Coordinates of C-alpha atoms and ligand atoms in Angstrom, one line a residue:
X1 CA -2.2 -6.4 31.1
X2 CA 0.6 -6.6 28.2
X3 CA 3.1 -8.9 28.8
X4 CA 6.8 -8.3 28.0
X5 CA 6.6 -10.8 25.7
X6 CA 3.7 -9.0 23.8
X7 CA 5.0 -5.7 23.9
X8 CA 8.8 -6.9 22.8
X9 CA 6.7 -9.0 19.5
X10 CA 4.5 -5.8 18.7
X11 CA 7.5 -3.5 18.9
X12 CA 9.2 -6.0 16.7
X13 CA 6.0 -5.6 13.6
X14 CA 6.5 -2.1 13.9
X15 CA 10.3 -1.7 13.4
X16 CA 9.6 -3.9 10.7
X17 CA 7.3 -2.1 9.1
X18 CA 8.0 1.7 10.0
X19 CA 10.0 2.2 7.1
X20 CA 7.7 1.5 4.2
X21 CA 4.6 3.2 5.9
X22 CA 5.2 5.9 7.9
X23 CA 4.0 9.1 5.9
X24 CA 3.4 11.4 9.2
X25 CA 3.6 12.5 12.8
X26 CA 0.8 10.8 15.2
X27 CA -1.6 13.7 16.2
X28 CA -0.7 14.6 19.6
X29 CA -1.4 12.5 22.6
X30 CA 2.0 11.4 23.3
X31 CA 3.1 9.2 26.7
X32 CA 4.3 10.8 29.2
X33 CA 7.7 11.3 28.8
X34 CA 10.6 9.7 32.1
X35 CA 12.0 12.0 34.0
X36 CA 15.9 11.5 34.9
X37 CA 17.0 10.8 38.5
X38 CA 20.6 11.8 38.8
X39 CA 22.8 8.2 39.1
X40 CA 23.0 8.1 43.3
X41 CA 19.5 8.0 43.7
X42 CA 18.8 4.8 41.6
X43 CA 17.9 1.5 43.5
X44 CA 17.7 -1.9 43.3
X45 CA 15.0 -3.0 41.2
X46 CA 14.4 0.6 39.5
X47 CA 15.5 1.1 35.9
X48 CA 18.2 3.5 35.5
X49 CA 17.4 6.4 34.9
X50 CA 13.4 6.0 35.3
X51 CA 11.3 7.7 38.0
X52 CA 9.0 4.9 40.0
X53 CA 5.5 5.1 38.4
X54 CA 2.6 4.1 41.1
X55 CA 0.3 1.4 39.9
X56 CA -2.6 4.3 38.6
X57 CA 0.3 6.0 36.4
X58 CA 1.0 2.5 35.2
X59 CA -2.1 1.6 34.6
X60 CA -2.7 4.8 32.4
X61 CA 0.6 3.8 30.4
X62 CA -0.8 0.5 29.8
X63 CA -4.1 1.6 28.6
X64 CA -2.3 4.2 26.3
X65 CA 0.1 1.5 24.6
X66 CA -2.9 -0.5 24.5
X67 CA -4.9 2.4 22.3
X68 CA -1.7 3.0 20.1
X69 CA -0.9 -0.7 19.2
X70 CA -4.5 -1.0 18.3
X71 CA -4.0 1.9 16.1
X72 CA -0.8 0.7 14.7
X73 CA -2.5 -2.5 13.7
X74 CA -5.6 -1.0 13.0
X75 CA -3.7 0.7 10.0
X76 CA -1.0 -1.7 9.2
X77 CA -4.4 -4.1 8.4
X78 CA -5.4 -1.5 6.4
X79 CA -2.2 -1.5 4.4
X80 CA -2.5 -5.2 4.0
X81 CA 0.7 -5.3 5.4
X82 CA -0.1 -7.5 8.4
X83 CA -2.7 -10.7 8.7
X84 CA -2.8 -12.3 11.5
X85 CA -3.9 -16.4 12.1
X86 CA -4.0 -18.1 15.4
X87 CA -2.2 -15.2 17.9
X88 CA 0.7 -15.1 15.2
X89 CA 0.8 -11.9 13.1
X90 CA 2.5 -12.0 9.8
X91 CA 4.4 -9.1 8.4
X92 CA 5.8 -8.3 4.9
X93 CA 8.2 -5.4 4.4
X94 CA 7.2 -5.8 0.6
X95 CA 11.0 -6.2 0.0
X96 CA 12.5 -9.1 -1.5
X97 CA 15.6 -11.7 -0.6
X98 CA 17.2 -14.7 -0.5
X99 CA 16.4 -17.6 1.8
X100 CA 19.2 -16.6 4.6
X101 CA 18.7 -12.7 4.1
X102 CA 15.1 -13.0 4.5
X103 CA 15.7 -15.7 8.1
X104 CA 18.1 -12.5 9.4
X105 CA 16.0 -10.0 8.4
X106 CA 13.3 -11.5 10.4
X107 CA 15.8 -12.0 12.9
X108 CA 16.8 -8.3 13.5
X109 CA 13.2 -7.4 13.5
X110 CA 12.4 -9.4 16.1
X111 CA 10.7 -12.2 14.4
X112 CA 11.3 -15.2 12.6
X113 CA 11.1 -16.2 8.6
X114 CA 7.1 -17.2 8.4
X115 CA 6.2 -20.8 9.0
X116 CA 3.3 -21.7 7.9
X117 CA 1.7 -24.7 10.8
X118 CA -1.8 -25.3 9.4
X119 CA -4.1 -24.3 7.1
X120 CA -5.2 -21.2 8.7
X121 CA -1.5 -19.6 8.4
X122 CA -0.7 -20.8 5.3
X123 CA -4.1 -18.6 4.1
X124 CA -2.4 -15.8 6.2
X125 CA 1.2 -16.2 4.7
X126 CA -0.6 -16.5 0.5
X127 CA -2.6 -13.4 1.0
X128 CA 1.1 -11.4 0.6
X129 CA 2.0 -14.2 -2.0
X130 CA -0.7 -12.9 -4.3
X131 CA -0.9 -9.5 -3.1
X132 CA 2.8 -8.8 -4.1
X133 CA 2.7 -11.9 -7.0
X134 CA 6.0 -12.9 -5.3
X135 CA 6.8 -16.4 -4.0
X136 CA 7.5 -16.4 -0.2
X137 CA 10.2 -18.7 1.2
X138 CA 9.2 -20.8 4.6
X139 CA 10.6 -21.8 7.6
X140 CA 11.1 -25.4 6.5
X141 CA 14.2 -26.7 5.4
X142 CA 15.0 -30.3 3.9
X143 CA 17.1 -32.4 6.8
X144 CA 20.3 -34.5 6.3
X145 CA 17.5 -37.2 5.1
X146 CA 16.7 -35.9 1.5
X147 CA 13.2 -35.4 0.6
X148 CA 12.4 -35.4 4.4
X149 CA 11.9 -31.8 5.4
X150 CA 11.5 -30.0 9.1
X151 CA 10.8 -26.8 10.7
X152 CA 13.9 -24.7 11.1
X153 CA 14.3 -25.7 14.4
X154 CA 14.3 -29.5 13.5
X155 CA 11.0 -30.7 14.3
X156 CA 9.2 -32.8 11.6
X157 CA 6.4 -31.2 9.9
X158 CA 3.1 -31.5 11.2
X159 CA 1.3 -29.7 8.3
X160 CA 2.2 -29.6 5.0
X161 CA 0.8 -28.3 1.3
X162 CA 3.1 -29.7 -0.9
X163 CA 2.2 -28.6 -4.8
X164 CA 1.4 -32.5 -6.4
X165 CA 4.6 -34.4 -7.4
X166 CA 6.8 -32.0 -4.7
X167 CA 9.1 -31.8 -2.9
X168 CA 11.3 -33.7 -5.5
X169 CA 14.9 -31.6 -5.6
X170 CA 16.1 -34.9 -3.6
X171 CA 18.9 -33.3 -1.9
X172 CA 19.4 -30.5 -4.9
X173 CA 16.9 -28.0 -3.6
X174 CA 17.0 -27.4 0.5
X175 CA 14.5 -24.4 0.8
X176 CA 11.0 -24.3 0.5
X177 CA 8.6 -21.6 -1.7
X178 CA 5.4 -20.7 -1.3
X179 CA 3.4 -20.6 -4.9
X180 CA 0.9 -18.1 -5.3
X181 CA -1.6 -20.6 -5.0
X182 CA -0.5 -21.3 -1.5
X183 CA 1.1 -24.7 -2.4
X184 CA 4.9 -25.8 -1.6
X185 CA 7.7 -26.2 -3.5
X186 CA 10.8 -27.4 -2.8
X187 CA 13.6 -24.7 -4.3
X188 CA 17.2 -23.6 -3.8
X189 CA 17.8 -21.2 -1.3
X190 CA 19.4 -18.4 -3.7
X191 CA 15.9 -16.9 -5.1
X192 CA 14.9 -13.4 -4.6
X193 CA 11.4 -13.8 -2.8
X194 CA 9.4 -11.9 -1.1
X195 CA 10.4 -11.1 2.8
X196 CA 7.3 -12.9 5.1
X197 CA 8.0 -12.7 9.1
X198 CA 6.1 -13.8 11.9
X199 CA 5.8 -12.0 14.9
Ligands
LIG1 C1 11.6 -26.0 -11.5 C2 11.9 -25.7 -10.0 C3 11.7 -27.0 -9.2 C4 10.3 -27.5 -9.4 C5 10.0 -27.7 -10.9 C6 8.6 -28.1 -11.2 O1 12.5 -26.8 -12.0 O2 11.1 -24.7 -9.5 O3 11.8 -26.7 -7.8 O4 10.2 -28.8 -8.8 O5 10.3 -26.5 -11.6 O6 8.4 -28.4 -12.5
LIG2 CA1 11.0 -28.6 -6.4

């Protein structure tokens, strides 16, 4: 069964992403669409403005989102515009930003700026480094401590692929890049790099 969670993150990749590859209409087979139920007859419990589906007609929802998010991914892989490592998928729009345009971006899409927490999606987050020959910022920023840097959320790093002799801005440079060989470097935040969320 898709969870909320699941559905809301998936939904999330393809807003994200609609705009740069949609080039036609899906061939048929659409969902059922919801009927209306005029406003006294809704219940507690019942979306407004949604009929009650029985568990079968559910069921048969949930198998069809299934197929079309397969699909979707099935051809956003294709477009090398997702990879996914470890249950996270990344996603590039292919656009280009500053550090806190890119962090809202992700934001409104549902996602987050890409944080890279082991080897694995580092490989994941490089592949649209080199693809697009971009740098990518991360979601690590340096902490009130310079040349000690965290997660955006404040926890300390528990992986890191600092390039040799980085981070060394020491207080001067508060963001972090990717290089297109995957390594890290320390940077200000004003660069125009390429957009990487996670979903
Ligand atoms: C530039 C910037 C710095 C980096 C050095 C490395 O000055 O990108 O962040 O540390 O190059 O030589
Ligand atoms: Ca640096």
């Amino acid at each position: 069964m898709l969870s909320p969670q699941l559905v809301h993150k998936i939904l999330g990749v393809v807003f994200f992403l609609l705009p740069c590859c949609v080039q036609g209409k899906p061939a048929g087979n659409s969902l059922p669409s919801f009927s209306r139920l005029p406003e006294e007859k809704v219940e507690e419990g019942v979306v407004p403005g949604f009929k009650l589906l029985d568990d079968k007609e559910m069921e048969d929802i949930v198998r069809q989102l299934n197929r079309q998010i397969s699909r979707l991914e099935g051809v956003f892989h294709l477009q090398h515009v997702i990879t996914a490592a470890g249950g996270k998928i990344f996603a590039t729009s292919g656009k280009r930003a500053d550090f806190q345009t890119t962090r809202k971006t992700c934001k409104k899409a549902g996602g987050s700026i890409a944080t890279p927490r082991n080897a694995s999606e580092n490989d994941a987050i490089l592949h649209f480094v080199k693809r697009f020959g971009t740098y990518a910022y991360l979601g690590i920023r340096e902490s009130l401590i310079p040349t000690k840097f965290q997660f955006l959320d404040g926890t300390p790093l528990s992986y890191t692929r600092w390039h040799s002799r980085e981070p060394a801005g020491r207080g001067e440079e508060e963001c972090v890049e990717m290089y297109t060989d995957g390594t890290w470097n320390d940077r200000k935040c004003y660069k125009n790099h390429l957009i990487v969320c996670q979903f």
